[in-house]
XYZ file of C-alpha atoms in Angstrom:
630
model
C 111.313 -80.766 84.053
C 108.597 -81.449 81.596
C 106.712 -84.985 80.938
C 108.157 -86.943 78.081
C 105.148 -87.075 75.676
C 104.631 -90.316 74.150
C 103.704 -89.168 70.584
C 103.054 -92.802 69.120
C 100.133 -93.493 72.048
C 98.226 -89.958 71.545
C 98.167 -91.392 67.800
C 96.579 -94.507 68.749
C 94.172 -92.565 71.089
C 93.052 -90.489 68.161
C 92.743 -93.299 65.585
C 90.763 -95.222 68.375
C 88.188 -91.885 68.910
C 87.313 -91.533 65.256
C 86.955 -95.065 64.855
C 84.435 -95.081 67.218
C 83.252 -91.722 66.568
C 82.153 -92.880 62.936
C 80.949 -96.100 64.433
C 78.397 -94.080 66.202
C 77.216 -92.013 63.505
C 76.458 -94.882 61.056
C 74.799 -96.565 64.302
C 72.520 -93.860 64.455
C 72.085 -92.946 60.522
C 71.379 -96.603 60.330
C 69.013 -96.783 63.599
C 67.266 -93.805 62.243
C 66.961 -95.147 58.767
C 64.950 -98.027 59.809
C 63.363 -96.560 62.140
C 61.478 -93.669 59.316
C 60.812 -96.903 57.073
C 58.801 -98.796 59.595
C 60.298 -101.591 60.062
C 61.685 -100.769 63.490
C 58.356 -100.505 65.225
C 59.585 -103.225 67.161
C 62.918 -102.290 68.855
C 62.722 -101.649 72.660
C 63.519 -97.298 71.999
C 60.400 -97.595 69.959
C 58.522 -99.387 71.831
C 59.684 -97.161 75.037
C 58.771 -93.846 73.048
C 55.063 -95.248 72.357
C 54.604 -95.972 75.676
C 55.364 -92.225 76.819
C 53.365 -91.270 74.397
C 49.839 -93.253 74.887
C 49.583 -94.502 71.477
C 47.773 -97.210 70.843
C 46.291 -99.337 67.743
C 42.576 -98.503 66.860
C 40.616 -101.764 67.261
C 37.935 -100.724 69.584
C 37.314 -97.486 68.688
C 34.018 -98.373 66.902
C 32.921 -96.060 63.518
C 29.720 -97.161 62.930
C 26.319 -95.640 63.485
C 24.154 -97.204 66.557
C 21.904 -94.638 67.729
C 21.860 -96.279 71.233
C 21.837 -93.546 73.552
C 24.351 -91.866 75.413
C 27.844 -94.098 75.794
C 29.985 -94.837 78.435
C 32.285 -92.628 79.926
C 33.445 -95.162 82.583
C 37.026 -95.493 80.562
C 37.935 -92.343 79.050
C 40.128 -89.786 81.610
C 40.109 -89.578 85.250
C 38.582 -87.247 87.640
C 40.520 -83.511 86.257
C 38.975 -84.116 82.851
C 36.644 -81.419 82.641
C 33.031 -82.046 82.161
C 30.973 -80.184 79.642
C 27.108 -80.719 80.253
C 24.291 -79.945 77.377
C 23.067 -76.781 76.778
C 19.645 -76.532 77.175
C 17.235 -78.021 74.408
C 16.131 -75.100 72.639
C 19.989 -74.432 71.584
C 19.699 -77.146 69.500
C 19.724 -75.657 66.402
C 21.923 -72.686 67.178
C 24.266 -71.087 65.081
C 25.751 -68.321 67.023
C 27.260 -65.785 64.561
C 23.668 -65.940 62.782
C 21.283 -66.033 66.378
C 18.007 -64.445 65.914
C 18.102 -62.262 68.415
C 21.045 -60.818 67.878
C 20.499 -60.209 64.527
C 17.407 -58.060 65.526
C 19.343 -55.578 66.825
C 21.564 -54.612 63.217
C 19.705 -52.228 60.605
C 17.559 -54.037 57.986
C 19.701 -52.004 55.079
C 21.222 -54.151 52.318
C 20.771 -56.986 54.821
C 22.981 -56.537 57.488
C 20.843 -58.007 60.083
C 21.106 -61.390 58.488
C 25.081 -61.138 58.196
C 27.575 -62.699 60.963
C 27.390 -61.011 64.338
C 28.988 -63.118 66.537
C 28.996 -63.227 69.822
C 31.881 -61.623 72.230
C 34.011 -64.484 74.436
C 31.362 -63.396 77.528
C 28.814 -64.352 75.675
C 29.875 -68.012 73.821
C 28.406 -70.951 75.357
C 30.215 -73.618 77.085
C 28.297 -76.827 76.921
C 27.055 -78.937 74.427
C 24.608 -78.400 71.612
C 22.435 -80.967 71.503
C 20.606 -82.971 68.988
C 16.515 -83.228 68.601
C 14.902 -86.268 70.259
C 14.874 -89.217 67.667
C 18.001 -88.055 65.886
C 19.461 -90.441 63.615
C 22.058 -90.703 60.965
C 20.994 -89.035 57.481
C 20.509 -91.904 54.992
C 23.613 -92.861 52.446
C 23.825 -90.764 49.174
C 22.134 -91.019 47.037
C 18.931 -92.109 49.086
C 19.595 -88.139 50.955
C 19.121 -86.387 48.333
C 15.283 -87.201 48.294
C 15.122 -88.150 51.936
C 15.367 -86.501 55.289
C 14.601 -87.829 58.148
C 11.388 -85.662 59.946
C 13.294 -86.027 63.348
C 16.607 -84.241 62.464
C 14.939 -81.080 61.090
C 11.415 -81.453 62.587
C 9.905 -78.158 60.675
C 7.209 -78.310 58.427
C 7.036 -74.945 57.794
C 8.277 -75.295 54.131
C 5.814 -77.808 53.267
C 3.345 -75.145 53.615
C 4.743 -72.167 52.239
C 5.915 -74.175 48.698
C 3.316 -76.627 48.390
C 3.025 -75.925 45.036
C 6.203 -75.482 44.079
C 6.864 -79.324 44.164
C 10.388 -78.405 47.278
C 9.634 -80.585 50.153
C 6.496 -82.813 50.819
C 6.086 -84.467 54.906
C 5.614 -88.216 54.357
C 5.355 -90.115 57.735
C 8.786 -90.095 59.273
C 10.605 -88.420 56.216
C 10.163 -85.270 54.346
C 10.773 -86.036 50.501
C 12.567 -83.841 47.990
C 11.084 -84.118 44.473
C 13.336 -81.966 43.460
C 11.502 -79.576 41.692
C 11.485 -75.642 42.630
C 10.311 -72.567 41.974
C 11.473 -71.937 38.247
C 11.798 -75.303 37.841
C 8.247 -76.994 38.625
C 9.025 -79.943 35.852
C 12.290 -81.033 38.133
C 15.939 -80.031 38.549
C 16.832 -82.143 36.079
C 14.378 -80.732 32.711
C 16.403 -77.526 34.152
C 19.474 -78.322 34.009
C 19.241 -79.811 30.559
C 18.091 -76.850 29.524
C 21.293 -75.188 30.994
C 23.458 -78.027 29.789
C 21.859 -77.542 25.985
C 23.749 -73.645 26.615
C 26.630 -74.067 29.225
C 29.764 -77.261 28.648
C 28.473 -78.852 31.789
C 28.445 -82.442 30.874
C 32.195 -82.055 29.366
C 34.118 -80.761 32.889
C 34.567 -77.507 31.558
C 32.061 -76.431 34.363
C 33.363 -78.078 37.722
C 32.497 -75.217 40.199
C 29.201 -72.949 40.610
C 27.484 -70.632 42.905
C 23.684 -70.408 44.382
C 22.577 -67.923 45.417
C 19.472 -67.743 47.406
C 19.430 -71.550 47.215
C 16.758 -72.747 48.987
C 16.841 -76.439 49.849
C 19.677 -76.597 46.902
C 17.582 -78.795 44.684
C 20.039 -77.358 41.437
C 23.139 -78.283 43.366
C 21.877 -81.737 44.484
C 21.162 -82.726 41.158
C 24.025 -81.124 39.628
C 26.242 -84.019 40.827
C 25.009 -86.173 38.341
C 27.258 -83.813 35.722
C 30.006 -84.180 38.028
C 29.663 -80.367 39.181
C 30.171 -78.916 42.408
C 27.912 -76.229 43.468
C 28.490 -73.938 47.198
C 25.066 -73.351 47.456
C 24.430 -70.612 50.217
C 20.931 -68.699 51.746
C 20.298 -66.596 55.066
C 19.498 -67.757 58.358
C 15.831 -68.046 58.150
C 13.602 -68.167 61.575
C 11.844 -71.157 60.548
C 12.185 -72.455 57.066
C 15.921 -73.806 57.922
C 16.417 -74.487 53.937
C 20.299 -74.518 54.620
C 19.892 -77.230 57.369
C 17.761 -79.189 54.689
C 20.318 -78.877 52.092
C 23.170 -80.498 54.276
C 21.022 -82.940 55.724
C 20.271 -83.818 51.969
C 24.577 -84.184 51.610
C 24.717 -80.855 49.524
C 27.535 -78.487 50.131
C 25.654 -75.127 51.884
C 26.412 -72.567 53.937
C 24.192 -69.611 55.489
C 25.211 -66.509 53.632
C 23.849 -63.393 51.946
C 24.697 -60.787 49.402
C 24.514 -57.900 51.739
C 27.406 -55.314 52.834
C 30.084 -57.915 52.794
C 32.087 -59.873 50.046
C 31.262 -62.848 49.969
C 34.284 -64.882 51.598
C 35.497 -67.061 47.958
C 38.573 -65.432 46.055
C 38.804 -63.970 42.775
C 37.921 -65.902 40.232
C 36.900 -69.541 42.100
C 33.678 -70.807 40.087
C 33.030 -71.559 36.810
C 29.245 -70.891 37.315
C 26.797 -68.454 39.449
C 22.808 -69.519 39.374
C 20.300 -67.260 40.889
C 16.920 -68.439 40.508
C 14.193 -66.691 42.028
C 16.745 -65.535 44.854
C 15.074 -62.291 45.864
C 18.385 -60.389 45.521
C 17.848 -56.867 44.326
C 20.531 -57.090 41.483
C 20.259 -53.558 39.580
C 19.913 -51.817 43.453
C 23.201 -49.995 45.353
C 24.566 -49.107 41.627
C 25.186 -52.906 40.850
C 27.128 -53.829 43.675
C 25.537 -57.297 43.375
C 26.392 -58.150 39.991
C 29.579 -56.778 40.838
C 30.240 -58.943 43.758
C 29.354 -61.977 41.194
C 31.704 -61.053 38.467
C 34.600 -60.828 41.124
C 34.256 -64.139 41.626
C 33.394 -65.928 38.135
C 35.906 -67.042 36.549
C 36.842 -65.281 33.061
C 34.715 -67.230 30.616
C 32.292 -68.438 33.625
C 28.752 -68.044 33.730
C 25.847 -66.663 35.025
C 22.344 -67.576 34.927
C 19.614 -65.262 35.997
C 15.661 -67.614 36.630
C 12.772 -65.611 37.444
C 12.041 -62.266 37.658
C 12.281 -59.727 35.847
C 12.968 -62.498 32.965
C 9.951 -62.237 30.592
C 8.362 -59.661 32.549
C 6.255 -58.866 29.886
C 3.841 -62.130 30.343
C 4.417 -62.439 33.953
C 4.049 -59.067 35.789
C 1.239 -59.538 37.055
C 1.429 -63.008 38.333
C 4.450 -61.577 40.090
C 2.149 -58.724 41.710
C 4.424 -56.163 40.062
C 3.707 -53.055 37.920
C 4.753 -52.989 34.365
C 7.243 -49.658 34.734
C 9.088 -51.391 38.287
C 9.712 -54.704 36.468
C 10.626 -52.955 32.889
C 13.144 -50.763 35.165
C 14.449 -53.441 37.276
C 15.419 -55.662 33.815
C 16.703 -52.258 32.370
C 19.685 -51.841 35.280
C 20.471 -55.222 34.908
C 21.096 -55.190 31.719
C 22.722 -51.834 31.617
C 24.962 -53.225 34.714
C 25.958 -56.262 32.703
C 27.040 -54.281 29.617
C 29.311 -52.540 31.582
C 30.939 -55.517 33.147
C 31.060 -56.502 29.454
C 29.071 -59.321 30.003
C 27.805 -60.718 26.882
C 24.497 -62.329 26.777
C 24.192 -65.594 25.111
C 20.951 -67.121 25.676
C 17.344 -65.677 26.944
C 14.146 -67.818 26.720
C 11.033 -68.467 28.906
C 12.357 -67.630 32.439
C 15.697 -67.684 32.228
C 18.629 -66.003 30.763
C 22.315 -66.299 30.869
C 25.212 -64.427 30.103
C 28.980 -65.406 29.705
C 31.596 -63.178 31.573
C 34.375 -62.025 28.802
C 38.061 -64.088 28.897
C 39.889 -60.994 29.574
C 40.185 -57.159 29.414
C 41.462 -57.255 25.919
C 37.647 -58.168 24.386
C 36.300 -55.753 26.576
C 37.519 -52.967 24.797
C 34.387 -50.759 25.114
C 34.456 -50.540 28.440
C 38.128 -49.725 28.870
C 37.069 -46.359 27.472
C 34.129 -45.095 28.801
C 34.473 -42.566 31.185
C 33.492 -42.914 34.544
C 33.934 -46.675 34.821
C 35.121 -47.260 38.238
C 37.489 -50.175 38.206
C 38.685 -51.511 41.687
C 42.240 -50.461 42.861
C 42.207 -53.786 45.277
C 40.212 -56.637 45.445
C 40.703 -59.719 47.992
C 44.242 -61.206 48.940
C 44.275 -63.291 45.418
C 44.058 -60.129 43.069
C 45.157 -56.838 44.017
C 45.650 -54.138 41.319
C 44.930 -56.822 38.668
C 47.785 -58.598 39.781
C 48.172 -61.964 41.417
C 49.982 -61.928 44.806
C 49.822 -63.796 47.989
C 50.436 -62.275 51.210
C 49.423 -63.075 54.931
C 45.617 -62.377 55.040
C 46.383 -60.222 58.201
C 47.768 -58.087 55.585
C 44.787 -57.302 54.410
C 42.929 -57.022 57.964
C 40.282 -59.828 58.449
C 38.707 -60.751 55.072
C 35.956 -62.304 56.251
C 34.444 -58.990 56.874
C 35.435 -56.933 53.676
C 33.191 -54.109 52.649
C 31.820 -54.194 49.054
C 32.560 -51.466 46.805
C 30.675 -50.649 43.752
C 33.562 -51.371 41.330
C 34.525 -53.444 38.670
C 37.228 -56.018 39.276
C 40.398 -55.851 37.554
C 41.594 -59.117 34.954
C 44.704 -60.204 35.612
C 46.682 -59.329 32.202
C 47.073 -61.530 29.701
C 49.958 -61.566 26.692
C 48.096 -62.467 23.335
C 43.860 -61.399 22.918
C 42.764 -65.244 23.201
C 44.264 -66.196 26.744
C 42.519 -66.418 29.377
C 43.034 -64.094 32.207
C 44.384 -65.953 35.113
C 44.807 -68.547 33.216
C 43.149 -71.462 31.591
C 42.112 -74.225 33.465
C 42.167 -78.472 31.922
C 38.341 -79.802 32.115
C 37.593 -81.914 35.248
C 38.488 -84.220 36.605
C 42.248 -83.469 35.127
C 42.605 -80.087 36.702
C 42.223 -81.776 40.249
C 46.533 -83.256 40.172
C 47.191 -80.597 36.904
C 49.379 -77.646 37.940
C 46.774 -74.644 38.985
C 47.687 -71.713 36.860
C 48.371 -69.606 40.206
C 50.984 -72.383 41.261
C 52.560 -72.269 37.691
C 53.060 -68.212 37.603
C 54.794 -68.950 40.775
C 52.294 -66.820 42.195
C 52.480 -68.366 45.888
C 55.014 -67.998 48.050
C 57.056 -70.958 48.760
C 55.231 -73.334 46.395
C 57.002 -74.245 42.709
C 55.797 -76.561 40.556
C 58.149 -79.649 42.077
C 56.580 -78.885 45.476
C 52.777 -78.791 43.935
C 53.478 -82.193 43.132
C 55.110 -83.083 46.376
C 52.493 -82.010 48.065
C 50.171 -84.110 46.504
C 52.291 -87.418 47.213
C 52.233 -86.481 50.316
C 48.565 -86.349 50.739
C 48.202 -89.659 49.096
C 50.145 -91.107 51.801
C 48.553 -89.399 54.557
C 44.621 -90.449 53.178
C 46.072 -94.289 52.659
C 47.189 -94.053 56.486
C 43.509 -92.725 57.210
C 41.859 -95.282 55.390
C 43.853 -97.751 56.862
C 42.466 -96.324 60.727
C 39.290 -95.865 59.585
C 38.119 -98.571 56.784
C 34.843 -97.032 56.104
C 36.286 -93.347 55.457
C 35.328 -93.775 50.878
C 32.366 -96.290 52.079
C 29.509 -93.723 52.044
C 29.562 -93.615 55.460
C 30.812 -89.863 55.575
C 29.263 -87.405 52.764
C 30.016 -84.069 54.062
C 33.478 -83.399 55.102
C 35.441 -80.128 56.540
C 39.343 -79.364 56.244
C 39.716 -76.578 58.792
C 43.362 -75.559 57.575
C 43.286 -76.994 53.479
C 46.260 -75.460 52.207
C 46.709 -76.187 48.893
C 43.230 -78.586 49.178
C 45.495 -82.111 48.990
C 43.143 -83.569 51.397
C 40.668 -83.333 49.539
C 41.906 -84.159 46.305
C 43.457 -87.103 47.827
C 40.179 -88.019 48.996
C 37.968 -87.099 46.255
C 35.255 -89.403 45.188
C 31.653 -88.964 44.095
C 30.381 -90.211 47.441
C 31.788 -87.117 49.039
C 32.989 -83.982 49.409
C 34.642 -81.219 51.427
C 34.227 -78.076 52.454
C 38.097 -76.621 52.443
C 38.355 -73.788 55.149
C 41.236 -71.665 54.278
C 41.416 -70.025 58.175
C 42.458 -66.094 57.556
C 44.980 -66.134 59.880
C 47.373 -68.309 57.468
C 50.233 -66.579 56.320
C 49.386 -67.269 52.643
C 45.587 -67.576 51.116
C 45.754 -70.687 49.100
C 41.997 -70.756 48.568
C 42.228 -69.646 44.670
C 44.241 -72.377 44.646
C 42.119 -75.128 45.496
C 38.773 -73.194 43.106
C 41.689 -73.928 40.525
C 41.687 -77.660 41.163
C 37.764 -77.504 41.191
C 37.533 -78.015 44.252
C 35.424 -75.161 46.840
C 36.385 -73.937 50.559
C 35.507 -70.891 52.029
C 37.680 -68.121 54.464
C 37.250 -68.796 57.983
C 38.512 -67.473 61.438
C 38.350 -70.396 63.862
C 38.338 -67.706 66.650
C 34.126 -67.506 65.805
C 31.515 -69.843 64.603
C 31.605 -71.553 61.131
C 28.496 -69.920 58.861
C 26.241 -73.658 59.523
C 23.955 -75.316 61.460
C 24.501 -77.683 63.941
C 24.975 -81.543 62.981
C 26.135 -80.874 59.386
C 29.600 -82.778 58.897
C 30.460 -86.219 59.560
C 33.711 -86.147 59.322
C 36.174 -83.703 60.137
C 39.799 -83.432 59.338
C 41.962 -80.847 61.568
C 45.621 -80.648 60.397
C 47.768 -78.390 62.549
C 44.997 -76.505 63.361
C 45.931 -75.947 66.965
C 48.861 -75.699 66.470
C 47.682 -72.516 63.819
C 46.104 -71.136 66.572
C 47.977 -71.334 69.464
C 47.678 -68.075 71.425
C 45.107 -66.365 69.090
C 42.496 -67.962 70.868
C 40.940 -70.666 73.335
C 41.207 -74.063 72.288
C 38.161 -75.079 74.294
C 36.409 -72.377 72.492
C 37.150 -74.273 69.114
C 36.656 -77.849 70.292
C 33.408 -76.830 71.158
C 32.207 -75.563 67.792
C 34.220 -78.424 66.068
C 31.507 -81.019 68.652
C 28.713 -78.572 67.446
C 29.190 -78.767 63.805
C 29.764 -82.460 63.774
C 27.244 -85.090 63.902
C 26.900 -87.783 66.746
C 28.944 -90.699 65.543
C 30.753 -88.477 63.223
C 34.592 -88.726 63.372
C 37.060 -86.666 63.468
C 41.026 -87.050 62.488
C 43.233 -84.538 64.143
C 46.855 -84.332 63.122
C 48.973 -81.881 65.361
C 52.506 -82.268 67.604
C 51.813 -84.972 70.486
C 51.597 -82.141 73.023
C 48.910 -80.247 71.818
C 47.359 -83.225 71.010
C 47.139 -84.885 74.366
C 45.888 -81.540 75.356
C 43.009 -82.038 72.847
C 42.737 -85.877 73.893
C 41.705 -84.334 77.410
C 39.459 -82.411 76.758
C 37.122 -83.930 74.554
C 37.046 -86.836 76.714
C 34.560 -84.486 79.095
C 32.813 -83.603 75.787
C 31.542 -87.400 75.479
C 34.354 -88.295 72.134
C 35.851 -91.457 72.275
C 39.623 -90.860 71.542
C 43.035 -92.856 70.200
C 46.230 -91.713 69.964
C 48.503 -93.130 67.083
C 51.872 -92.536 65.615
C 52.609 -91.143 62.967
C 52.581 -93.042 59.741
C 56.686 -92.367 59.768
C 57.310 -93.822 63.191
C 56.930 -93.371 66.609
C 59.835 -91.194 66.533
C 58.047 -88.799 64.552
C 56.598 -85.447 67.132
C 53.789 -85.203 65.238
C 50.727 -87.941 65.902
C 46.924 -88.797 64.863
C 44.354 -87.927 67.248
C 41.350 -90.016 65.948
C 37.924 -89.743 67.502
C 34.251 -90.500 67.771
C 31.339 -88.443 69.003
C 29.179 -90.484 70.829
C 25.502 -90.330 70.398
C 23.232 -88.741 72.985
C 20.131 -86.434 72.460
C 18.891 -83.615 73.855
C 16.570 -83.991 77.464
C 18.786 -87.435 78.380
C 21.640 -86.534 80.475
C 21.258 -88.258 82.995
C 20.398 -91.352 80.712
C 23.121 -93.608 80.435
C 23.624 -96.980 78.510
C-alpha cells in the first residue's frame, strides 16, 4: 500500500529552500559587491585569498636611483630560481637583430645589410647584458637634452667626425649637445623657426613627425618645445652610436633604415617627415623612397627635404658633386613628387618643403595619367584604399613587408574639401577626441561608447600606478615602452611633457590598433616580441607590460622575452607588469635570478580579482663585477 503523502509539509519544505536559496544569493551579490568596491579588503576570505596569492603592499621596494653596486639577492627566491650570469663585457652594447657581424654577411643593395637579421633561438643569448663601468642614471629632462654622461656611451668618435658641425662636443665627464647640425649650424631652434614660419607647428596642427637619417636627433629634441613628437630613426652604425645618443638624450629613436622594407608605422600616422642631410638616395629604385614617405604622411602632412640636392647650383662643389649628377638627382625628385601630387610650397637656401594633397579628389592629374601604378594593398590599416582591421597574421608578419614602387591609395572621401581618413582636432584635444578610424567604426569591436570606456579605464589603472610608484610623472622616468598599447590609453593616461612612450603594437594581435594611437598623436611602432626590439641596450626606464604574456603564451619562450625586456631597460628602471596571477608568479620567478627586485599586488578591484600587478626594480650592477656584492 502506498505512503500517505503529507502535502502541507513538502509545502513548508519548499517555502523553507527558496527562502534560503535567495538568502544565499543576496549573501553573495552583497559579499561580492563590497568586495569589487574595496572596502572588503579586510574580511578573513580576502585576507585568505592574498595570502595564497603572495601579495603584498610596496613599502620597501625602493624606486630611486643609487648607483651602489650590485644588490642583494639574499631575500628574493630560494635555491630553484634560476640564475642568469652576465654576458661577457663586450656585449654591452648589443642589439642582436642589428649585430655587426651578422649584418656583414647580407648584400650591400638598397641597404639590406643594415636591416633586422635576427638571430635563430640557437643562437640568442642567455645571460645578462651588461652596462659600461661608471654607468649612471641619464640626468632629468631637460638637463639630457644637452648632457650625456661620457660613461654610458663612452665613444668619441662623433666628436671627431662633426667637429664642425656644432653635434656633440667631449667636456670632462659629459659630452654636450649644442644642438646644432649639419643644415642647421646656427641651432635647432633658428631651424625650426624657419619651419614653423611655413608649417602650423606652434598651433597643434603638427603633433607627429618623422626623421629620417636622424643623427643624434637634435630636430626632435628641440621640437618638444612646440609640443611635437618626432620618431626619429638611423642605422646601426659601428661606432658613431647616434641612436644610443639620442635616447640617452630622452628623445624617442629607434635604429631603422629606408632599405627593402616598409618601414613598420601604418598608413597615414605623422603629420610631418624631415630628412636633412640623411644620405637617402630619394629619386633611386623609381621613387620607392618618396613613396614609402607618402604612405605614411598623413593627407595634408608634410615633408621637408635639408641639404642636397637643394640649391645645388651654389653648392655642388662644396658637396664634391658634378653639376649634371646633382641637376639629375633634384630632377627625379621633383618629377617623383609631381606624381604623388605633392605640391611644393616653400624652397629657400637649403631647404624645401612640400605639402602632401588632402585627398584623391585634388589630385586629379594624376588620376589620369597612364602608367601610374597605384598600390592594390598597403599595410593592415589601408588595403585597396579602404580602411579595415584584421589580425596582422592576416597579412603574414608586417614587420618584414617588401616595398613596392607604388603609390598609396586615399581612403575616399564624400565632398572635394574632406580630408581623406579623416580630419584630425589640433593637439592636445585629439589625444581623448574620437580618432576618425574609431568613429567610421573601422575597428573591430571598438564603438565610440567603448573608445571612451577605454579611456576611463586607463585613468584608473595609471592613478593605481601612481599610487605604487609616487615618482612615476616626477621626471624620474623619460622614456617609456607599452609592449601591447592597444588603443594607446596608457599612454594617453599618462601623458605629460616630462615623458613619453614608445607604444609597441606586437603583430601577433588580432587587430592593428597602431593608426589608432598616430590618430591621438601619439607614436608606437609594430613589433614581434618573439625577436629583439630595433634599440640599444639601457634605453627605457620604465616599462609597462599589459597581458603581454599572456599574448604570447605558446608563440614563444618567456625567458627569451624577459631577457630582452632586462636588456632594454636601464638599471634601476622599473617595470609594471599586469597579467593573470599565474603567469605572473611565473614571471616573479624568474626575474628574481635576473637580479629584479619584485612585489606582487592585487588588483586595484580586489583581491578577488585573477588578474594582479607584478611591479619591479632592476638592480644596478656593471659590467666586470659579478662577483662584487654590496
Amino acid at each position: 500500500m502506498a505512503p500517505k503523502i503529507n502535502h502541507g509539509e513538502g509545502r513548508t519544505r519548499s517555502s523553507l529552500s527558496l527562502i534560503v536559496l535567495i538568502g544565499l544569493c543576496c549573501f553573495f551579490y552583497v559579499l561580492g559587491a563590497w568586495q569589487r568596491s574595496g572596502f572588503g579588503k579586510g574580511d578573513s576570505i580576502a585576507l585568505q585569498i592574498t595570502k595564497l596569492t603572495e601579495c603584498t603592499d610596496i613599502q620597501n621596494l625602493n624606486f630611486e636611483t643609487r648607483h651602489s653596486g650590485l644588490g642583494s639577492l639574499s631575500d628574493l627566491g630560494d635555491s630553484e630560481t634560476k640564475t642568469f650570469e652576465p654576458c661577457d663585457d663586450h656585449y654591452t652594447d648589443y642589439t642582436p637583430c642589428q649585430d655587426q657581424n651578422r649584418a656583414m654577411t647580407y648584400p650591400r643593395d638598397n641597404m639590406i645589410y643594415r636591416e633586422r637579421h635576427c638571430p635563430t633561438d640557437e643562437e640568442k643569448l642567455s645571460c645578462l647584458i651588461p652596462a659600461p663601468k661608471g654607468y649612471v642614471a641619464p640626468f632629468p629632462w631637460p638637463k639630457s637634452r644637452d648632457y650625456v654622461p661620457y660613461a654610458n656611451v663612452p665613444y668619441k668618435s662623433l666628436t671627431v667626425e662633426k667637429a664642425v658641425q656644432n653635434w656633440v662636443h667631449h667636456e670632462g665627464n659629459v659630452f654636450r649637445f649644442p644642438g646644432g647640425g649639419t643644415q642647421f649650424p646656427q641651432g635647432a631652434d633658428k631651424y625650426i623657426d624657419q619651419l614653423a614660419s611655413v608649417i602650423p607647428i606652434d598651433n597643434g596642427t603638427v603633433r607627429t613627425a618623422l626623421d629620417t637619417g636622424c643623427g643624434v636627433a637634435s630636430w626632435g629634441a628641440y621640437l618638444f618645445k612646440k609640443n611635437v613628437l618626432a620618431l626619429s630613426f638611423a642605422p646601426r652604425d659601428s661606432h658613431e652610436a647616434q641612436v644610443q645618443f639620442a635616447l640617452e638624450r630622452g628623445v624617442p629613436a629607434v635604429i631603422g633604415v629606408l632599405g627593402s622594407i616598409e618601414l613598420p608605422y601604418p598608413s597615414r600616422a605623422f603629420d610631418m617627415a624631415h630628412c636633412s642631410r640623411c644620405l637617402i638616395p630619394w629619386g633611386a629604385n623609381d621613387g620607392v623612397y618618396m613613396m614609402e614617405v607618402d604612405r605614411v604622411l598623413r593627407p595634408g602632412g608634410y615633408w621637408v627635404l635639408s641639404g642636397p640636392p637643394i640649391n645645388w647650383k651654389v653648392n655642388y662643389q662644396v658637396w664634391k658633386r658634378t653639376k649634371e649628377d646633382i641637376e639629375e638627382e633634384q630632377r627625379k625628385i621633383e618629377e617623383i613628387a609631381e606624381l604623388l601630387c605633392w605640391e611644393k610650397i616653400y624652397e629657400k637656401a637649403e631647404f624645401a618643403i612640400w605639402r602632401k594633397r588632402i585627398n584623391a579628389e585634388s589630385c586629379t592629374q594624376r588620376q589620369d595619367e597612364i602608367g601610374v601604378n597605384i598600390c592594390e594593398t598597403t599595410n593592415p590599416d589601408d588595403v585597396c584604399g579602404h580602411l579595415v582591421h584584421q589580425p596582422l597574421s592576416h597579412f603574414g608578419n608586417v614587420r618584414y613587408k617588401k616595398m613596392q614602387p607604388c603609390i598609396s591609395r586615399y581612403p575616399e572621401v564624400g565632398y572635394p574639401e574632406e580630408f581623406a581618413g579623416g580630419e584630425l582636432k589640433p593637439f592636445p584635444q585629439r589625444l581623448n577626441a574620437v580618432p576618425p578610424r574609431i568613429s567610421s567604426g573601422s575597428v573591430p569591436g571598438f564603438s565610440v561608447k567603448s573608445y571612451h570606456e577605454d579611456n576611463r579605464l586607463w585613468q584608473k589603472h595609471v592613478e593605481t600606478y601612481k599610487k605604487i610608484n609616487d615618482l612615476l610623472d616626477t621626471g624620474r622616468y623619460r622614456n617609456i615602452m607599452d609592449m601591447n598599447a592597444r588603443l594607446g590609453g596608457f599612454a594617453a593616461a599618462i601623458e605629460s611633457p616630462k615623458l613619453w612612450v614608445m607604444n609597441v603594437v606586437p603583430t601577433i594581435a588580432e587587430i592593428s590598433m597602431l593608426g589608432v594611437i598616430y590618430e591621438r598623436g601619439l607614436i608606437g611602432i609594430y613589433h614581434d616580441w618573439c625577436e629583439a626590439f630595433s634599440t640599444y641596450p639601457r634605453t627605457y626606464d620604465l616599462i609597462h607590460a599589459n597581458d603581454v604574456f599572456s599574448l604570447y603564451q605558446n608563440k614563444c619562450k618567456m625567458e627569451d622575452i624577459l631577457l630582452e625586456m632586462d636588456r632594454i631597460l636601464r638599471p634601476e628602471g622599473a617595470v609594471i607588469f599586469c597579467d593573470d596571477v599565474d603567469i605572473l608568479m611565473k614571471v616573479k620567478k624568474m626575474v628574481t635570478g635576473m637580479r629584479w627586485n619584485t612585489k606582487l599586488l592585487d588588483h586595484e578591484d580586489g583581491p578577488l580579482v585573477p588578474e594582479k600587478i607584478l611591479v619591479a626594480v632592476k638592480q644596478y650592477w656593471v659590467g666586470g663585477s659579478k662577483s662584487e656584492e654590496q
